[in-house]
Coordinates of C-alpha atoms and ligand atoms in Angstrom, one line a residue:
M1 CA 127.6 -164.8 109.0
P2 CA 124.4 -163.9 106.9
S3 CA 124.2 -166.8 104.5
I4 CA 123.1 -165.2 100.2
H5 CA 119.8 -167.2 99.3
K6 CA 117.8 -166.4 96.8
L7 CA 114.7 -164.4 96.7
S8 CA 110.9 -166.2 96.9
Q9 CA 109.1 -165.2 93.6
S10 CA 106.8 -164.1 95.7
L11 CA 109.2 -161.5 97.7
I12 CA 109.9 -160.6 94.3
N13 CA 107.4 -159.0 93.3
K14 CA 106.1 -156.9 96.2
I15 CA 109.8 -155.5 95.9
A16 CA 108.6 -155.0 92.2
A17 CA 105.4 -153.3 93.4
G18 CA 107.2 -151.6 95.4
E19 CA 108.3 -149.6 93.1
V20 CA 104.9 -149.8 90.8
I21 CA 102.3 -150.1 92.5
E22 CA 102.6 -145.9 94.7
R23 CA 98.7 -146.2 96.0
P24 CA 95.5 -146.8 94.1
A25 CA 96.2 -144.2 92.1
S26 CA 98.1 -147.0 90.1
V27 CA 97.1 -149.5 89.8
V28 CA 94.0 -147.2 87.5
K29 CA 96.9 -146.3 86.1
E30 CA 98.2 -149.4 85.2
L31 CA 94.9 -151.4 84.4
M32 CA 93.8 -148.1 82.4
E33 CA 96.4 -148.3 79.8
N34 CA 96.2 -152.5 79.5
A35 CA 92.1 -151.4 78.2
V36 CA 94.2 -149.5 75.9
D37 CA 96.2 -151.5 74.9
A38 CA 93.9 -153.9 74.5
G39 CA 92.5 -152.1 72.4
A40 CA 89.3 -150.9 74.3
T41 CA 86.8 -148.3 72.3
R42 CA 85.0 -148.3 76.2
V43 CA 86.7 -148.4 79.7
D44 CA 84.9 -147.8 82.9
V45 CA 86.4 -146.9 85.5
S46 CA 84.9 -147.4 89.8
V47 CA 86.4 -147.0 91.8
T48 CA 85.0 -147.0 95.8
A49 CA 86.9 -145.4 99.2
G50 CA 89.9 -144.3 97.3
G51 CA 90.4 -146.6 95.7
S52 CA 91.7 -148.9 98.9
D53 CA 88.8 -151.2 99.1
M54 CA 88.0 -151.5 95.8
I55 CA 88.9 -150.5 92.0
R56 CA 87.0 -151.8 88.9
I57 CA 88.0 -151.9 85.1
V58 CA 85.7 -152.7 82.2
D59 CA 87.2 -153.2 79.2
N60 CA 85.7 -153.7 75.8
G61 CA 88.9 -155.0 74.4
Y62 CA 90.7 -158.3 73.1
G63 CA 90.2 -160.1 76.2
I64 CA 92.2 -162.9 77.3
E65 CA 92.1 -167.3 76.5
P66 CA 91.4 -169.0 79.1
E67 CA 94.5 -170.9 79.0
Q68 CA 96.4 -167.7 79.4
L69 CA 94.9 -166.1 82.6
P70 CA 97.8 -167.6 84.0
L71 CA 100.1 -165.9 82.7
A72 CA 98.7 -162.3 82.8
I73 CA 99.7 -162.3 86.3
A74 CA 102.5 -164.4 86.6
S75 CA 105.7 -161.5 87.1
H76 CA 107.7 -160.8 83.6
A77 CA 104.9 -162.2 81.3
T78 CA 104.1 -160.0 78.4
S79 CA 101.9 -160.1 75.1
K80 CA 103.6 -156.6 73.8
L81 CA 108.1 -157.7 73.8
N82 CA 109.0 -160.6 72.1
T83 CA 112.6 -160.1 71.5
A84 CA 115.1 -157.0 72.6
D85 CA 115.2 -154.8 69.3
D86 CA 111.0 -155.0 70.7
L87 CA 112.4 -152.5 73.8
F88 CA 113.5 -149.7 71.9
S89 CA 110.5 -149.9 69.9
V90 CA 107.4 -149.9 72.5
G91 CA 103.9 -148.7 70.7
T92 CA 101.9 -150.0 73.5
L93 CA 101.7 -148.4 76.7
G94 CA 102.3 -151.6 78.6
F95 CA 105.8 -153.5 77.7
R96 CA 107.1 -155.0 81.3
G97 CA 105.3 -157.1 82.1
E98 CA 105.2 -156.5 85.9
A99 CA 101.8 -154.9 86.9
L100 CA 99.0 -157.6 87.4
A101 CA 101.5 -159.4 89.0
S102 CA 102.8 -156.7 91.4
I103 CA 99.2 -156.0 92.3
A104 CA 97.7 -159.2 92.2
E105 CA 100.7 -160.0 95.9
I106 CA 99.8 -156.9 97.5
S107 CA 95.4 -157.2 97.1
R108 CA 92.7 -159.6 96.0
L109 CA 92.4 -159.7 92.4
S110 CA 90.4 -161.4 89.7
I111 CA 89.8 -161.4 86.5
R112 CA 87.5 -162.3 84.2
S113 CA 88.2 -162.3 80.7
R114 CA 86.0 -163.6 77.1
T115 CA 87.7 -163.0 73.6
A116 CA 85.8 -161.9 70.8
D117 CA 84.9 -164.9 69.3
A118 CA 84.4 -167.6 72.3
P119 CA 81.0 -168.7 73.7
G120 CA 81.7 -167.2 77.2
G121 CA 84.7 -166.1 79.1
A122 CA 87.3 -166.9 82.0
E123 CA 87.8 -166.0 85.4
I124 CA 90.7 -166.3 88.0
E125 CA 91.5 -165.0 91.2
V126 CA 94.6 -164.2 93.2
V127 CA 94.7 -163.3 96.9
G128 CA 98.3 -162.2 98.2
G129 CA 99.4 -164.2 95.5
E130 CA 97.9 -167.3 95.6
V131 CA 96.6 -168.3 92.2
S132 CA 93.1 -170.0 91.6
E133 CA 92.6 -172.6 89.3
V134 CA 90.6 -171.2 85.7
T135 CA 87.2 -171.0 85.9
P136 CA 84.4 -170.6 83.4
C137 CA 82.2 -167.2 84.2
G138 CA 79.3 -165.8 82.1
C139 CA 80.3 -162.4 80.7
P140 CA 80.1 -160.1 77.6
P141 CA 83.8 -160.6 75.6
G142 CA 86.3 -157.5 77.3
T143 CA 88.4 -158.0 81.1
A144 CA 87.2 -156.9 83.5
I145 CA 90.0 -156.4 86.8
E146 CA 88.7 -156.2 89.9
V147 CA 91.1 -155.1 92.9
R148 CA 90.0 -154.9 96.3
N149 CA 91.9 -154.6 100.0
L150 CA 94.7 -152.8 97.9
F151 CA 98.3 -152.8 100.1
Y152 CA 96.1 -155.7 102.6
N153 CA 99.1 -157.5 103.3
T154 CA 101.7 -154.5 102.9
P155 CA 100.5 -152.4 106.3
V156 CA 103.7 -150.0 106.5
R157 CA 101.8 -148.5 102.5
R158 CA 98.2 -148.8 104.1
K159 CA 98.9 -147.1 106.2
F160 CA 100.8 -144.5 104.0
L161 CA 97.1 -144.0 102.1
K162 CA 95.9 -140.2 102.5
K163 CA 92.4 -139.6 102.7
P164 CA 89.7 -141.2 100.3
Q165 CA 89.9 -137.3 99.0
T166 CA 93.2 -137.1 98.2
E167 CA 93.8 -140.6 96.8
L168 CA 90.5 -139.9 94.5
G169 CA 92.9 -136.8 93.4
H170 CA 95.4 -138.9 92.3
I171 CA 92.9 -141.8 91.1
S172 CA 90.9 -138.6 88.8
E173 CA 94.8 -137.1 88.0
A174 CA 95.7 -140.8 86.2
F175 CA 92.3 -141.3 85.0
T176 CA 92.8 -138.0 83.2
R177 CA 96.4 -138.8 82.1
I178 CA 95.4 -142.2 79.8
A179 CA 91.5 -140.6 78.3
L180 CA 92.7 -137.0 77.8
P181 CA 94.8 -138.0 74.1
L182 CA 92.2 -140.4 73.4
P183 CA 89.2 -138.7 72.4
S184 CA 88.1 -141.7 70.6
V185 CA 87.8 -144.0 73.3
H186 CA 84.8 -144.1 76.0
F187 CA 85.8 -143.6 79.6
T188 CA 84.2 -143.2 83.3
L189 CA 85.1 -142.7 86.1
R190 CA 83.2 -143.4 88.8
H191 CA 83.6 -143.3 93.2
N192 CA 81.6 -144.8 95.5
D193 CA 78.7 -145.0 92.6
R194 CA 78.5 -141.8 91.9
L195 CA 79.9 -141.0 88.2
I196 CA 83.2 -137.7 87.7
F197 CA 83.2 -138.0 84.6
D198 CA 81.6 -139.4 81.9
L199 CA 82.9 -139.3 78.3
P200 CA 82.1 -140.5 75.2
A201 CA 83.9 -140.6 71.9
T202 CA 84.8 -138.2 69.8
T203 CA 86.0 -137.0 67.1
S204 CA 86.9 -134.2 68.1
W205 CA 90.3 -133.3 70.5
P206 CA 89.4 -130.4 72.3
E207 CA 86.0 -130.8 73.3
R208 CA 87.9 -133.9 74.9
I209 CA 89.6 -131.5 76.9
G210 CA 86.8 -129.5 77.5
K211 CA 85.2 -132.2 79.1
I212 CA 87.7 -133.0 81.1
L213 CA 89.4 -129.6 81.9
G214 CA 86.2 -126.9 81.9
K215 CA 85.0 -124.3 79.3
Q216 CA 87.0 -121.7 80.3
I217 CA 89.9 -123.5 79.2
A218 CA 88.5 -124.7 76.0
A219 CA 87.3 -121.5 75.5
A220 CA 90.8 -120.6 76.3
L221 CA 92.6 -122.8 73.6
I222 CA 94.8 -122.5 70.8
P223 CA 95.6 -124.9 68.3
V224 CA 99.2 -124.8 67.8
E225 CA 100.9 -127.8 65.1
S226 CA 104.6 -127.8 63.5
E227 CA 106.4 -130.8 61.7
D228 CA 109.6 -131.0 61.9
G229 CA 111.1 -134.8 60.1
D230 CA 109.6 -136.9 61.8
I231 CA 108.9 -134.9 64.8
R232 CA 105.5 -133.7 65.2
I233 CA 103.8 -131.0 67.4
A234 CA 100.7 -130.4 67.7
G235 CA 98.1 -129.8 70.3
Y236 CA 96.6 -126.3 72.3
A237 CA 98.3 -124.6 74.1
A238 CA 95.5 -121.9 76.5
H239 CA 95.7 -118.1 76.2
P240 CA 98.1 -116.4 79.2
G241 CA 94.7 -114.8 80.6
Q242 CA 93.9 -118.5 81.9
N243 CA 97.4 -119.8 83.7
R244 CA 97.5 -120.9 87.4
S245 CA 99.3 -121.2 89.9
N246 CA 101.9 -124.0 89.3
N247 CA 102.4 -126.8 86.5
R248 CA 99.9 -129.2 86.8
M249 CA 98.0 -128.3 83.8
Q250 CA 100.6 -129.3 81.6
Y251 CA 99.5 -132.9 79.7
V252 CA 102.7 -134.0 77.2
F253 CA 101.7 -136.7 75.3
L254 CA 104.7 -138.9 73.9
N255 CA 103.0 -141.2 70.9
G256 CA 100.1 -140.9 73.3
R257 CA 101.9 -141.2 76.8
H258 CA 101.1 -138.7 79.4
I259 CA 105.2 -137.6 80.0
R260 CA 106.4 -135.2 82.7
D261 CA 110.2 -133.5 81.3
R262 CA 112.0 -130.6 82.5
S263 CA 113.1 -129.5 79.8
L264 CA 109.5 -129.5 77.8
Q265 CA 108.5 -127.3 80.6
H266 CA 111.1 -125.2 80.5
A267 CA 110.7 -124.7 77.1
L268 CA 107.0 -123.9 77.3
G269 CA 107.1 -121.1 80.7
E270 CA 109.4 -119.8 77.8
A271 CA 106.7 -119.4 75.1
Y272 CA 105.0 -117.5 78.2
R273 CA 107.9 -114.7 78.9
G274 CA 106.4 -112.0 79.1
M275 CA 103.0 -112.9 79.4
L276 CA 102.3 -114.4 82.6
M277 CA 102.7 -113.3 86.2
T278 CA 105.9 -114.8 87.9
G279 CA 104.2 -117.7 90.1
R280 CA 102.0 -118.7 87.3
Y281 CA 102.2 -121.4 85.0
P282 CA 100.4 -121.6 81.4
I283 CA 97.9 -124.2 80.3
A284 CA 98.9 -126.8 76.9
V285 CA 97.5 -130.3 76.2
L286 CA 100.0 -131.0 73.9
A287 CA 101.3 -134.2 71.7
L288 CA 104.0 -134.7 70.1
E289 CA 104.5 -138.4 67.9
M290 CA 107.6 -139.5 67.3
P291 CA 109.0 -142.4 65.3
V292 CA 109.7 -145.2 68.8
E293 CA 113.1 -145.3 68.0
M294 CA 113.8 -141.5 68.8
V295 CA 113.3 -141.7 72.6
D296 CA 113.8 -144.3 74.9
V297 CA 111.1 -145.1 77.2
N298 CA 112.3 -147.4 79.2
V299 CA 113.7 -145.6 81.9
H300 CA 111.3 -145.1 84.8
P301 CA 109.5 -147.3 86.4
T302 CA 106.1 -146.1 85.9
K303 CA 107.4 -145.0 82.8
L304 CA 106.7 -141.4 83.5
E305 CA 110.1 -140.1 82.4
V306 CA 111.5 -141.1 79.5
R307 CA 115.2 -140.4 77.6
F308 CA 114.7 -138.3 74.4
Q309 CA 117.8 -139.0 71.2
D310 CA 117.4 -135.4 70.3
S311 CA 115.8 -133.4 73.6
G312 CA 118.0 -129.8 72.2
R313 CA 115.9 -129.9 69.2
I314 CA 112.5 -130.9 70.2
Y315 CA 113.3 -128.4 73.2
S316 CA 113.5 -125.8 69.9
Q317 CA 111.0 -127.2 67.7
L318 CA 108.3 -126.8 70.9
L319 CA 109.3 -123.4 72.1
S320 CA 109.3 -121.2 68.5
T321 CA 105.8 -123.8 66.9
L322 CA 104.7 -121.5 70.0
R323 CA 106.1 -118.6 70.1
T324 CA 105.3 -118.2 66.1
K325 CA 102.0 -119.1 66.3
F326 CA 101.8 -116.3 70.0
L327 CA 103.2 -113.6 66.9
S328 CA 100.4 -114.6 64.8
S329 CA 98.3 -114.3 67.1
D330 CA 96.1 -111.5 68.3
L331 CA 95.9 -112.7 72.0
T332 CA 94.7 -109.1 72.7
T333 CA 91.3 -109.1 70.7
Q334 CA 90.8 -111.8 72.6
V335 CA 91.1 -110.9 76.1
E336 CA 88.7 -107.6 75.4
T337 CA 86.2 -110.4 74.2
S338 CA 86.4 -111.9 77.0
D339 CA 85.7 -108.6 78.5
E340 CA 82.6 -108.3 77.6
S341 CA 81.6 -111.3 77.1
D342 CA 82.2 -111.3 81.5
P343 CA 82.5 -115.0 82.2
S344 CA 81.0 -113.8 85.4
G345 CA 77.5 -113.3 84.0
A346 CA 76.5 -109.9 85.2
H347 CA 74.8 -108.2 82.5
D348 CA 72.0 -106.7 84.2
D349 CA 72.9 -103.4 85.6
Q350 CA 71.2 -102.9 88.4
E351 CA 72.0 -106.7 89.8
A352 CA 76.2 -106.0 89.3
D353 CA 75.8 -102.2 90.7
R354 CA 74.4 -104.7 94.1
I355 CA 76.8 -107.1 93.7
R356 CA 79.7 -103.4 94.3
Q357 CA 78.1 -102.5 96.8
Q358 CA 77.7 -105.9 98.8
V359 CA 81.8 -106.3 97.6
V360 CA 82.1 -102.9 98.7
D361 CA 80.3 -103.4 102.1
W362 CA 81.7 -106.6 102.7
A363 CA 85.5 -105.1 102.5
K364 CA 84.9 -101.9 104.0
G365 CA 84.9 -103.1 107.7
E366 CA 88.8 -104.4 106.8
V367 CA 90.3 -102.0 104.8
D368 CA 91.2 -99.6 108.0
A369 CA 92.4 -102.7 109.9
W370 CA 95.5 -103.2 107.1
R371 CA 95.8 -99.2 106.2
P372 CA 98.9 -97.9 107.9
A373 CA 97.4 -96.7 111.2
S374 CA 100.4 -93.4 110.8
E375 CA 98.7 -90.5 109.0
G376 CA 96.4 -92.4 106.9
E377 CA 94.2 -91.8 109.2
A378 CA 94.9 -88.4 110.2
E379 CA 94.4 -86.9 106.8
S380 CA 91.6 -89.3 105.7
E381 CA 89.6 -87.9 109.3
S382 CA 90.6 -84.3 108.7
S383 CA 91.1 -82.9 104.9
T384 CA 90.4 -86.3 102.2
P385 CA 90.5 -83.2 99.7
F386 CA 88.3 -85.6 97.8
R387 CA 85.7 -86.5 100.2
S388 CA 81.8 -82.9 99.5
G389 CA 81.1 -83.5 102.6
P390 CA 81.4 -85.9 106.9
S391 CA 79.8 -88.7 105.0
P392 CA 81.6 -90.1 102.8
A393 CA 78.6 -92.2 101.8
P394 CA 77.0 -90.6 98.1
L395 CA 80.5 -90.3 96.4
S396 CA 79.1 -93.3 94.6
L397 CA 79.2 -96.3 96.5
N398 CA 78.3 -98.8 94.6
R399 CA 81.1 -98.1 92.5
L400 CA 84.2 -97.1 94.5
D401 CA 84.2 -96.9 98.3
R402 CA 85.5 -93.8 99.0
S403 CA 85.7 -95.2 102.4
W404 CA 88.9 -97.1 101.2
V405 CA 91.0 -94.5 99.1
E406 CA 93.6 -92.9 100.5
P407 CA 95.6 -89.6 100.8
A408 CA 97.1 -89.4 97.1
D409 CA 100.4 -91.0 96.7
E410 CA 102.7 -88.8 95.5
E411 CA 104.3 -91.5 92.9
L412 CA 100.9 -91.7 91.9
P413 CA 99.6 -89.5 88.4
S414 CA 102.0 -87.5 89.8
T415 CA 101.6 -84.6 87.4
G416 CA 104.1 -82.2 87.2
E417 CA 101.0 -79.2 86.6
P418 CA 98.6 -80.1 84.5
V419 CA 96.2 -82.1 86.5
P420 CA 95.8 -81.2 90.2
S421 CA 95.7 -84.0 92.6
G422 CA 92.2 -83.2 94.1
P423 CA 89.0 -82.8 92.4
S424 CA 89.4 -78.9 90.9
A425 CA 86.4 -77.3 89.6
V426 CA 86.5 -75.1 86.6
G427 CA 84.0 -73.3 85.5
G428 CA 81.7 -76.7 87.5
Y429 CA 83.3 -79.0 85.5
R430 CA 85.2 -81.8 88.0
I431 CA 88.1 -82.6 85.9
A432 CA 89.8 -85.7 86.7
K433 CA 93.1 -87.9 86.6
A434 CA 92.6 -89.3 83.8
L435 CA 90.1 -89.1 80.6
Q436 CA 87.9 -92.6 80.4
I437 CA 88.0 -93.8 76.7
H438 CA 85.9 -95.9 74.6
N439 CA 84.4 -96.4 78.1
R440 CA 86.5 -99.3 79.1
Y441 CA 90.1 -97.5 78.7
L442 CA 91.7 -95.1 81.2
V443 CA 94.5 -92.7 79.3
S444 CA 96.8 -90.6 82.4
E445 CA 100.1 -88.9 82.1
S446 CA 103.0 -91.0 84.6
R447 CA 106.3 -89.2 85.9
D448 CA 107.7 -90.1 82.9
G449 CA 104.6 -91.1 80.4
V450 CA 101.5 -92.0 79.4
M451 CA 99.4 -94.7 81.1
I452 CA 97.0 -96.5 80.1
I453 CA 94.6 -98.5 82.3
D454 CA 92.3 -101.3 82.2
Q455 CA 89.4 -100.0 83.9
H456 CA 88.1 -103.3 84.6
A457 CA 91.2 -105.3 85.0
L458 CA 92.9 -102.7 87.6
H459 CA 89.8 -103.0 89.7
E460 CA 88.8 -106.7 89.4
R461 CA 92.1 -106.4 90.3
I462 CA 92.6 -104.0 93.3
L463 CA 89.6 -105.9 94.7
Y464 CA 91.1 -109.3 94.5
E465 CA 93.5 -107.7 97.4
Q466 CA 91.6 -106.2 99.7
L467 CA 89.1 -109.6 99.9
R468 CA 92.7 -111.3 99.8
R469 CA 94.3 -110.0 102.7
R470 CA 90.2 -109.5 104.4
I471 CA 90.0 -113.6 104.7
E472 CA 93.9 -113.6 105.8
E473 CA 92.1 -111.9 108.3
G474 CA 90.1 -114.8 109.4
P475 CA 87.7 -117.4 108.1
V476 CA 85.3 -116.2 105.3
E477 CA 81.7 -115.5 107.0
S478 CA 79.1 -117.6 105.9
Q479 CA 75.0 -116.9 105.5
S480 CA 72.9 -119.1 106.3
L481 CA 69.9 -119.6 104.4
L482 CA 66.5 -119.7 105.9
V483 CA 65.4 -122.2 103.6
P484 CA 68.6 -124.4 101.9
E485 CA 68.6 -124.0 97.9
P486 CA 68.4 -126.4 95.9
V487 CA 71.1 -126.6 92.6
D488 CA 71.1 -128.5 89.8
L489 CA 74.3 -129.6 88.7
P490 CA 75.5 -131.8 85.8
T491 CA 76.5 -135.4 86.8
A492 CA 80.5 -134.4 87.1
E493 CA 79.7 -130.9 88.8
A494 CA 77.4 -133.0 91.2
A495 CA 79.4 -135.9 92.5
A496 CA 83.1 -132.9 91.9
A497 CA 81.2 -131.1 94.4
M498 CA 80.1 -133.3 97.4
E499 CA 84.2 -134.9 97.2
H500 CA 85.1 -131.2 97.8
Q501 CA 82.1 -130.7 100.6
E502 CA 84.5 -130.4 102.8
L503 CA 86.9 -127.7 101.7
L504 CA 83.7 -125.7 100.2
A505 CA 82.9 -125.1 103.8
T506 CA 85.7 -124.0 104.5
L507 CA 85.4 -120.8 101.8
G508 CA 82.1 -120.8 103.9
L509 CA 79.9 -122.4 101.1
R510 CA 78.1 -125.5 103.1
I511 CA 76.7 -128.3 101.5
E512 CA 74.7 -131.8 101.2
P513 CA 73.4 -134.3 98.9
F514 CA 69.8 -133.5 98.2
G515 CA 69.2 -136.8 96.1
G516 CA 70.5 -137.2 92.1
D517 CA 72.2 -134.5 90.5
T518 CA 70.8 -132.0 93.4
I519 CA 72.4 -130.7 96.1
L520 CA 71.6 -128.4 98.4
V521 CA 73.2 -125.3 99.6
S522 CA 72.0 -124.4 103.3
S523 CA 75.3 -121.1 103.2
Y524 CA 77.5 -119.3 101.6
P525 CA 80.1 -116.9 101.7
A526 CA 78.7 -113.9 103.3
M527 CA 80.1 -112.0 100.5
L528 CA 78.0 -113.4 98.1
S529 CA 75.1 -112.4 99.0
S530 CA 73.4 -111.3 95.7
V531 CA 75.1 -113.6 94.0
S532 CA 73.6 -116.9 92.3
V533 CA 74.5 -119.6 94.5
S534 CA 74.5 -122.1 91.5
E535 CA 76.0 -119.2 89.5
V536 CA 78.5 -119.3 92.4
L537 CA 79.3 -123.0 92.6
R538 CA 79.0 -123.8 88.5
G539 CA 82.1 -120.5 88.4
L540 CA 84.2 -122.4 91.2
L541 CA 83.6 -126.5 90.5
E542 CA 84.8 -125.5 86.5
P543 CA 88.2 -125.1 87.6
L544 CA 87.5 -127.8 90.9
M545 CA 87.3 -130.1 88.0
A546 CA 89.9 -129.0 85.7
G547 CA 91.8 -131.8 85.7
G548 CA 89.9 -134.1 88.1
K549 CA 92.8 -133.0 90.9
A550 CA 92.2 -132.3 94.4
P551 CA 92.4 -128.2 95.1
D552 CA 94.2 -127.2 97.9
S553 CA 92.4 -124.3 99.3
R554 CA 94.6 -121.3 98.1
D555 CA 93.7 -123.0 94.7
M556 CA 89.7 -123.0 95.9
L557 CA 89.8 -119.5 97.1
D558 CA 92.0 -118.3 94.7
E559 CA 89.4 -118.8 92.2
L560 CA 86.9 -117.5 94.4
L561 CA 87.7 -114.7 95.3
N562 CA 88.6 -114.1 91.2
T563 CA 84.9 -115.0 90.7
I564 CA 83.8 -112.4 94.0
A565 CA 86.8 -109.1 91.6
C566 CA 85.7 -110.2 88.0
K567 CA 81.8 -109.8 89.2
A568 CA 82.1 -106.7 91.1
A569 CA 84.3 -105.3 89.0
V570 CA 83.5 -101.6 87.2
K571 CA 83.2 -103.0 83.5
A572 CA 84.2 -103.0 80.2
G573 CA 82.1 -100.4 79.0
D574 CA 80.8 -98.4 81.8
Y575 CA 81.0 -95.2 82.0
L576 CA 82.5 -93.2 85.1
T577 CA 82.3 -90.7 86.7
P578 CA 85.0 -88.4 87.1
D579 CA 85.1 -89.7 91.6
E580 CA 85.4 -92.7 90.6
I581 CA 88.3 -92.5 88.1
D582 CA 90.4 -90.6 90.7
S583 CA 89.0 -92.7 93.3
L584 CA 90.0 -95.8 90.7
L585 CA 94.1 -94.3 90.0
D586 CA 94.2 -94.0 93.4
Q587 CA 94.0 -96.9 94.9
R588 CA 96.2 -98.3 92.8
H589 CA 99.3 -98.3 95.0
L590 CA 96.7 -101.0 97.4
V591 CA 97.6 -104.1 95.2
D592 CA 101.0 -105.7 95.0
D593 CA 101.9 -105.7 91.3
P594 CA 99.5 -103.3 89.8
H595 CA 100.3 -103.7 86.3
H596 CA 99.0 -107.3 86.4
C597 CA 94.9 -108.4 86.9
P598 CA 94.0 -111.7 88.6
H599 CA 94.3 -113.2 85.4
G600 CA 97.4 -112.7 85.1
R601 CA 97.0 -110.2 81.7
P602 CA 98.1 -106.3 82.1
T603 CA 96.5 -103.6 84.2
A604 CA 98.6 -101.0 82.7
L605 CA 100.9 -100.1 79.1
V606 CA 103.1 -97.6 79.8
F607 CA 104.8 -95.1 77.5
S608 CA 108.0 -93.7 78.0
R609 CA 108.5 -89.7 76.8
E610 CA 111.4 -91.0 75.1
E611 CA 109.7 -93.3 72.8
L612 CA 106.4 -91.2 72.8
D613 CA 109.8 -88.4 71.6
K614 CA 111.2 -91.2 68.9
K615 CA 108.4 -92.0 67.6
F616 CA 107.2 -88.5 67.0
K617 CA 111.0 -88.1 65.7
R618 CA 111.9 -85.4 68.8
I619 CA 115.0 -87.6 68.9
Ligands
LIG1 P1 102.5 -155.4 80.4 O1 101.1 -154.6 80.1 O2 103.4 -154.7 80.2 O3 102.6 -156.3 79.5 P2 100.8 -156.2 82.7 O4 101.6 -157.3 83.8 O5 100.1 -155.2 82.8 O6 101.8 -155.9 81.4 O7 100.0 -157.5 81.6 C1 100.2 -158.6 81.4 C2 99.2 -159.3 80.0 O8 97.6 -159.5 80.5 C3 99.7 -158.2 79.0 O9 100.9 -158.3 78.3 C4 98.3 -158.6 78.5 O10 98.6 -159.8 77.1 C5 97.3 -158.9 79.1 N1 96.3 -158.0 79.7 C6 96.1 -157.0 80.9 N2 94.9 -156.3 81.1 C7 94.5 -156.8 79.9 C8 93.8 -156.3 79.0 N3 92.4 -155.6 80.3 N4 92.5 -157.1 78.0 C9 93.5 -157.8 77.2 N5 95.1 -157.9 77.8 C10 95.1 -158.5 79.3
LIG2 MG1 100.6 -153.2 81.7

């Protein structure tokens, strides 16, 4: 019979480490939390090889006394809790006193620290749980902790580590979760000596959010705020035009600590109900403040989940705060402005036409491939009514390629009588299937009412779908540049681009480092041949940088398609010829969900005849 015996302290620590330290990002999280708890105003994080070789965190906090150093790395030793009661009123990020002990057990750890008034610092080292003497050393006030060879003595864990790029993604996310709610602290993150984030201290929270999540999101932030007794919610929810295919960009901080809470995520989703397409998630950064007694943070080893005393109350407060805000904000006007200040920057008409032409040419080849071969082929060959002659080319190919058009869909502008389904010449005029108003909306009769279509949104959606299907058929074609083009990028973006070199290559964008913050582009997606390379790279990197996490190739592809579709689509303000209007309407059915553009905003509003009859008091 096996005998029962006490586990050695080292084994106990290893077991604890299994819970707390899952991967390099967990170390970054714990050490950054300690730095913040120590009142640091500057925290520098550097990692190499995705954190498995080295993680160093330097802070300028209050430091640790030399004689306390052995205690800091002892398990269940903390300066943050005294009595059991304290456990229910935790005001610091850490409190369990096991992080340093756990990390020390599974790595080579060194701590150098100096308190503000001490003449010099002291150092301690632990290798696999073996603690060295405390020795004096020179160092600035604050604490520098270095963790090398993580998991070197737990080979199973080490084997589970992913590629450095993936681990870096997790590290950036951990970094983001701590840096996001603390704009008054200067944080930096370096990977292999490349600066990934530099977040100087600021009094402006939106500025910090923008630095981390990107300018596009920063520009779409809607401030929200509410107070219900002791519970305060403050922060930003992004305009529904900015959304994501997952909920990773929903940051909730409870008394400064990042948490995940299903019920709050649900409340967010509810608040945006009807404003987002299914499968899309809102973006928000929210800070909840409440008395520490109202929440138990000691329910999860990494403190990611918490238990609220009254979670129902917080749910409804969040939901109503957002709803009220949305109701009082004119979300539509914002959509329009964003239309005009076209983020793609294709302001120059000729330039825009060229881009369109290129995308059209590029995608054209494949249209036949996925068009249902049956009736479509026959009709379009013989008697497509819209074509003026045997050649489809002359019909304003630069806007909407006629050869994409399938024979008129029965369901679409189903016109009864007044509007003919083909072009009709009335005294030399062509009557389009819809009326263009303000050079931006198309008004058309639908089977049972009236439809108002946003021309840019619809065209963007059509192009997006066409491109997506094209890409599903094979890898993105890339075009090599005769002379590689150097592109200067902001430091963090250059670093991110290099981190995602492989991913970008799969999208046809080949890049190499060129010294400093310059990147050399040697090939780019063929479909974008006329768009400036740096513009494409920036357009891609912005969302890529957002949250600092490694986006999967789907997200990247999505973003790339969005960029192209947005650039190539007709803009609000563009006059459309009757042929172009028809062509646009005819292609509506190519789009799986014609009611929303890729950004999730509607492409069309429909007013039923009944609704109109009611308004005119006919019924
Ligand atoms: P906890 O943070 O839960 O208290 P840790 O194992 O993370 O446990 O840290 C143990 C103790 O070491 C802390 O309570 C704190 O007193 C001290 N300590 C750790 N990191 C730092 C730091 N960067 N600056 C000052 N003190 C620190
Ligand atoms: Mg800690």
